[in-house]
Coordinates of C-alpha atoms and ligand atoms in Angstrom, one line a residue:
X4 CA 19.6 17.5 6.7
X5 CA 19.7 17.1 2.9
X6 CA 18.5 20.1 1.0
X7 CA 16.6 19.1 -2.1
X8 CA 17.2 22.1 -4.4
X9 CA 14.8 21.1 -7.2
X10 CA 14.2 18.9 -10.1
X11 CA 15.3 18.9 -13.8
X12 CA 13.4 16.7 -16.3
X13 CA 14.7 16.3 -19.8
X14 CA 14.5 14.1 -22.9
X15 CA 17.5 11.8 -23.6
X16 CA 17.5 11.0 -27.4
X17 CA 20.7 9.3 -28.3
X18 CA 21.3 11.6 -31.4
X19 CA 22.0 14.4 -28.8
X20 CA 25.2 12.5 -28.0
X21 CA 26.4 12.5 -31.6
X22 CA 25.5 16.2 -32.0
X23 CA 27.6 17.1 -28.9
X24 CA 30.5 14.9 -30.2
X25 CA 30.4 16.6 -33.6
X26 CA 29.9 20.2 -32.1
X27 CA 26.6 20.7 -33.9
X28 CA 25.0 22.8 -31.2
X29 CA 24.6 25.8 -33.6
X30 CA 23.6 23.7 -36.6
X31 CA 20.1 24.8 -37.8
X32 CA 18.6 21.4 -36.9
X33 CA 20.1 21.4 -33.4
X34 CA 20.1 25.1 -32.4
X35 CA 16.4 25.3 -31.3
X36 CA 17.0 22.2 -29.1
X37 CA 20.3 23.2 -27.5
X38 CA 19.1 26.8 -27.0
X39 CA 16.8 25.5 -24.3
X40 CA 19.6 24.4 -22.0
X41 CA 21.6 27.5 -20.9
X42 CA 18.9 28.6 -18.4
X43 CA 19.0 25.2 -16.8
X44 CA 22.9 25.4 -16.5
X45 CA 22.7 28.9 -15.1
X46 CA 20.2 27.7 -12.4
X47 CA 22.5 24.7 -11.6
X48 CA 25.5 27.1 -11.2
X49 CA 23.5 28.8 -8.4
X50 CA 21.8 25.7 -6.9
X51 CA 25.2 23.9 -6.7
X52 CA 23.9 20.3 -6.0
X53 CA 26.4 17.8 -4.5
X54 CA 24.3 14.7 -5.5
X55 CA 21.8 13.9 -8.3
X56 CA 19.2 11.3 -7.8
X57 CA 18.2 10.3 -11.3
X58 CA 15.0 8.5 -12.4
X59 CA 15.6 7.1 -15.9
X60 CA 15.2 4.0 -18.0
X61 CA 17.7 1.3 -19.0
X62 CA 17.2 0.5 -22.7
X63 CA 19.0 -2.8 -22.8
X64 CA 22.5 -2.0 -21.6
X65 CA 22.4 -3.1 -18.0
X66 CA 19.1 -5.0 -18.1
X67 CA 17.6 -6.9 -21.0
X68 CA 14.2 -8.4 -21.8
X69 CA 15.2 -11.6 -20.1
X70 CA 15.7 -9.9 -16.7
X71 CA 13.8 -6.7 -16.3
X72 CA 13.2 -5.2 -12.8
X73 CA 10.4 -2.7 -12.5
X74 CA 12.5 -0.5 -10.2
X75 CA 16.2 -0.8 -9.7
X76 CA 18.4 1.4 -7.5
X77 CA 22.1 1.8 -7.9
X78 CA 24.3 1.4 -4.8
X79 CA 27.7 1.4 -6.4
X80 CA 30.8 3.5 -5.7
X81 CA 31.0 4.4 -9.4
X82 CA 29.0 3.8 -12.6
X83 CA 30.3 3.0 -16.0
X84 CA 28.8 3.6 -19.4
X85 CA 29.4 1.3 -22.4
X86 CA 28.7 1.2 -26.1
X87 CA 25.0 0.7 -26.7
X88 CA 25.3 0.6 -30.5
X89 CA 24.1 4.2 -31.1
X90 CA 27.5 5.3 -32.1
X91 CA 27.9 7.8 -29.3
X92 CA 31.1 8.1 -27.3
X93 CA 31.2 6.5 -23.9
X94 CA 31.8 8.7 -20.8
X95 CA 34.2 8.6 -17.9
X96 CA 33.1 6.6 -14.8
X97 CA 30.6 8.6 -12.7
X98 CA 31.0 8.8 -8.9
X99 CA 28.2 7.2 -6.8
X100 CA 27.1 7.8 -3.3
X101 CA 26.6 4.4 -1.8
X102 CA 25.6 5.7 1.7
X103 CA 22.7 7.7 0.3
X104 CA 21.8 4.9 -2.1
X105 CA 21.4 2.5 0.8
X106 CA 19.4 5.0 2.8
X107 CA 17.0 5.4 -0.2
X108 CA 16.8 1.6 -0.6
X109 CA 16.0 1.1 3.1
X110 CA 13.3 3.8 3.0
X111 CA 11.8 2.4 -0.2
X112 CA 11.7 -1.2 1.1
X113 CA 10.2 0.1 4.4
X114 CA 7.6 1.8 2.2
X115 CA 6.8 -1.6 0.6
X116 CA 8.7 -1.0 -2.7
X117 CA 10.4 -4.2 -3.6
X118 CA 13.3 -2.8 -5.5
X119 CA 16.3 -4.5 -7.1
X120 CA 19.6 -3.3 -5.6
X121 CA 22.6 -3.0 -7.9
X122 CA 26.1 -2.8 -6.5
X123 CA 27.3 -2.8 -10.1
X124 CA 25.4 -1.0 -12.8
X125 CA 26.1 0.1 -16.3
X126 CA 24.3 3.4 -17.1
X127 CA 23.1 4.2 -20.6
X128 CA 22.2 7.3 -22.7
X129 CA 19.2 7.9 -20.6
X130 CA 21.4 8.9 -17.7
X131 CA 24.6 10.1 -19.4
X132 CA 23.1 12.5 -22.0
X133 CA 21.0 14.5 -19.5
X134 CA 24.2 14.8 -17.4
X135 CA 26.2 16.0 -20.5
X136 CA 23.4 18.5 -21.3
X137 CA 23.5 19.9 -17.8
X138 CA 27.3 20.0 -17.4
X139 CA 28.9 20.3 -20.8
X140 CA 32.6 19.8 -21.3
X141 CA 33.4 16.1 -21.5
X142 CA 32.3 14.3 -18.3
X143 CA 34.0 15.5 -15.1
X144 CA 30.6 16.0 -13.6
X145 CA 30.4 17.9 -10.3
X146 CA 27.8 15.6 -8.7
X147 CA 27.7 12.1 -7.2
X148 CA 24.8 10.1 -8.5
X149 CA 22.1 7.7 -7.3
X150 CA 20.5 6.1 -10.4
X151 CA 17.0 4.8 -10.2
X152 CA 16.0 2.8 -13.3
X153 CA 12.3 2.3 -14.1
X154 CA 10.9 -0.2 -16.5
X155 CA 9.4 1.6 -19.5
X156 CA 10.6 -1.0 -21.9
X157 CA 8.7 -4.3 -21.3
X158 CA 5.0 -4.7 -20.4
X159 CA 3.6 -4.8 -17.8
X160 CA 4.8 -1.3 -17.0
X161 CA 4.2 0.3 -13.6
X162 CA 1.4 2.9 -13.5
X163 CA 1.8 6.7 -13.3
X164 CA 0.3 6.4 -9.8
X165 CA 3.1 3.9 -8.9
X166 CA 5.7 6.2 -10.4
X167 CA 4.3 9.1 -8.3
X168 CA 4.4 7.1 -5.1
X169 CA 7.9 5.9 -5.9
X170 CA 9.0 9.6 -6.2
X171 CA 7.2 10.5 -3.0
X172 CA 8.9 7.8 -1.1
X173 CA 12.3 8.9 -2.5
X174 CA 11.4 12.4 -1.5
X175 CA 10.7 11.3 2.1
X176 CA 14.0 9.4 2.2
X177 CA 15.8 12.6 1.1
X178 CA 14.1 14.7 3.7
X179 CA 15.2 12.2 6.4
X180 CA 18.9 12.0 5.2
X181 CA 20.9 13.6 8.0
X182 CA 23.9 14.7 5.9
X183 CA 24.2 18.3 4.9
X184 CA 24.1 17.8 1.1
X185 CA 22.4 19.6 -1.7
X186 CA 20.4 17.2 -3.8
X187 CA 19.1 17.6 -7.4
X188 CA 16.4 15.2 -8.6
X189 CA 16.4 14.4 -12.3
X190 CA 13.9 12.6 -14.4
X191 CA 14.7 11.6 -18.0
X192 CA 13.0 10.4 -21.1
X193 CA 9.9 11.4 -23.0
X194 CA 8.1 13.4 -24.0
X195 CA 5.8 11.9 -26.6
X196 CA 7.5 9.4 -29.0
X197 CA 7.0 6.0 -30.6
X198 CA 10.0 4.4 -32.2
X199 CA 8.4 1.3 -33.8
X200 CA 5.2 -0.2 -35.2
X201 CA 2.4 1.4 -37.1
X202 CA 2.5 4.6 -35.1
X203 CA 6.3 5.1 -35.4
X204 CA 6.9 8.9 -35.4
X205 CA 3.8 9.6 -33.3
X206 CA 4.0 12.9 -31.3
X207 CA 1.2 14.6 -29.3
X208 CA 2.1 18.2 -28.6
X209 CA -1.1 19.2 -26.7
X210 CA -0.7 16.2 -24.4
X211 CA 3.0 17.0 -23.7
X212 CA 2.3 20.6 -22.9
X213 CA -0.6 19.7 -20.7
X214 CA 1.8 17.3 -18.8
X215 CA 4.5 20.0 -18.5
X216 CA 1.9 22.4 -17.0
X217 CA 0.5 19.8 -14.6
X218 CA 4.0 18.8 -13.4
X219 CA 4.5 22.2 -12.0
X220 CA 1.3 22.7 -9.8
X221 CA -0.8 19.6 -10.1
X222 CA 1.3 16.5 -10.7
X223 CA -1.2 14.2 -9.1
X224 CA -3.5 14.9 -12.1
X225 CA -1.3 12.7 -14.2
X226 CA -1.9 9.7 -11.9
X227 CA -5.4 9.4 -13.3
X228 CA -3.9 7.9 -16.4
X229 CA -3.0 4.2 -16.7
X230 CA 0.2 3.1 -18.3
X231 CA -1.8 2.1 -21.4
X232 CA -3.5 5.5 -21.5
X233 CA 0.1 7.0 -21.7
X234 CA 0.9 4.7 -24.5
X235 CA -2.2 5.9 -26.4
X236 CA -1.6 9.6 -25.6
X237 CA 2.2 9.8 -25.8
X238 CA 3.3 6.8 -27.8
X239 CA 4.9 3.5 -26.7
X240 CA 8.1 5.2 -25.6
X241 CA 6.3 8.3 -24.3
X242 CA 5.7 6.2 -21.2
X243 CA 9.2 7.5 -20.2
X244 CA 7.1 10.5 -18.9
X245 CA 6.7 8.4 -15.7
X246 CA 10.3 9.3 -14.8
X247 CA 9.3 12.9 -14.9
X248 CA 6.3 12.2 -12.7
X249 CA 8.6 10.3 -10.2
X250 CA 11.1 13.2 -10.1
X251 CA 8.4 15.8 -9.5
X252 CA 6.8 13.7 -6.8
X253 CA 10.2 13.6 -4.9
X254 CA 9.9 17.4 -4.3
X255 CA 7.9 17.3 -1.0
X256 CA 7.7 21.1 -0.4
X257 CA 6.5 24.1 -2.4
X258 CA 7.7 24.2 -6.0
X259 CA 8.2 27.0 -8.5
X260 CA 9.0 26.8 -12.2
X261 CA 12.4 28.2 -13.2
X262 CA 12.4 27.3 -16.9
X263 CA 10.7 25.1 -19.5
X264 CA 11.5 24.4 -23.2
X265 CA 9.8 22.2 -25.8
X266 CA 11.0 21.5 -29.3
X267 CA 9.6 19.0 -31.9
X268 CA 11.2 16.9 -33.2
X269 CA 14.6 15.7 -32.2
X270 CA 15.0 12.4 -34.0
X271 CA 11.5 10.8 -33.4
X272 CA 10.9 12.6 -30.1
X273 CA 9.2 15.7 -28.8
X274 CA 12.1 17.1 -26.7
X275 CA 11.1 18.7 -23.4
X276 CA 13.0 20.3 -20.5
X277 CA 11.6 21.5 -17.2
X278 CA 13.5 23.1 -14.3
X279 CA 11.6 23.2 -11.0
X280 CA 13.0 24.8 -7.8
X281 CA 12.1 23.9 -4.2
X282 CA 11.0 27.2 -2.8
X283 CA 12.3 26.6 0.7
X284 CA 15.8 26.1 -0.8
X285 CA 15.5 29.4 -2.6
X286 CA 14.6 31.2 0.7
X287 CA 17.5 29.5 2.4
X288 CA 20.0 30.7 -0.3
X289 CA 18.7 34.3 -0.1
X290 CA 19.1 34.4 3.7
Ligands
DHB28 C1 15.0 8.0 -29.4 C2 14.4 8.4 -28.2 C3 14.6 7.8 -27.0 O1 14.0 8.1 -25.8 C4 15.5 6.7 -26.9 O2 15.8 6.1 -25.7 C5 16.1 6.2 -28.1 C6 15.9 6.9 -29.3 C7 14.8 8.7 -30.7 O3 13.9 9.5 -30.8 O4 15.6 8.5 -31.6
FE29 FE1 14.4 6.5 -24.2

């Protein structure tokens, strides 16, 4: 049976890609941000996932405003990146896991999620930068991926409750996957930020910290908010928080916090990182 080792949720600001390319990790602007990541890498080195199931958003690379699925699941043998116009280097193709993708898709559809299935899919900074942060060194990443893109770009957005249920359904699919693989769940985006309009630059630290706490022990609390509540509390792009909610909801057993980090700002964004461990997995490793 698949062993879901835990979840990592992190921001995905494009400027991180330029900082990595230019080797700016120790630069005074960047150091407080990058210093948050070694504990996540140390945990990953022990957890040794084979596959990462990644909830993220496509910002216009694979889907655009003319065709915008609410939820889209990748089922490709490999995923390519491409120039998005941010000036960050593209990465090597990333290996997929089509068998697990189709199992997740079948479970989701059986659970009445009408997902878009993608046998070809470009993946943008929201997927590649969190991977680069977890496994530095240029892109020979040690996991296969199942990308799950959520619409946080064009209204109407799904609700936090829907994101939570999506995550729960993916969690059940993982629990019923018969292969003996170690699975990491990831959620990317957030925390509070707004890139345009009158509130450009908006950040809400108390709300972010409340969400990071709730995600550990009481994630359902966040399902009381509507999508528009999240826009108000976290900014228009702060709705990416919903990928964190989905990732947390995919952990079906007991959960413990391994590490968290929060730094304001990176570009226009409150940058957060949360590492959660499935406690049964911890017990299994110790035995
Ligand atoms: C920024 C943040 C994002 O989440 C994103 O997708 C693009 C840009 C930013 O703060 O610059
Ligand atoms: Fe984003």
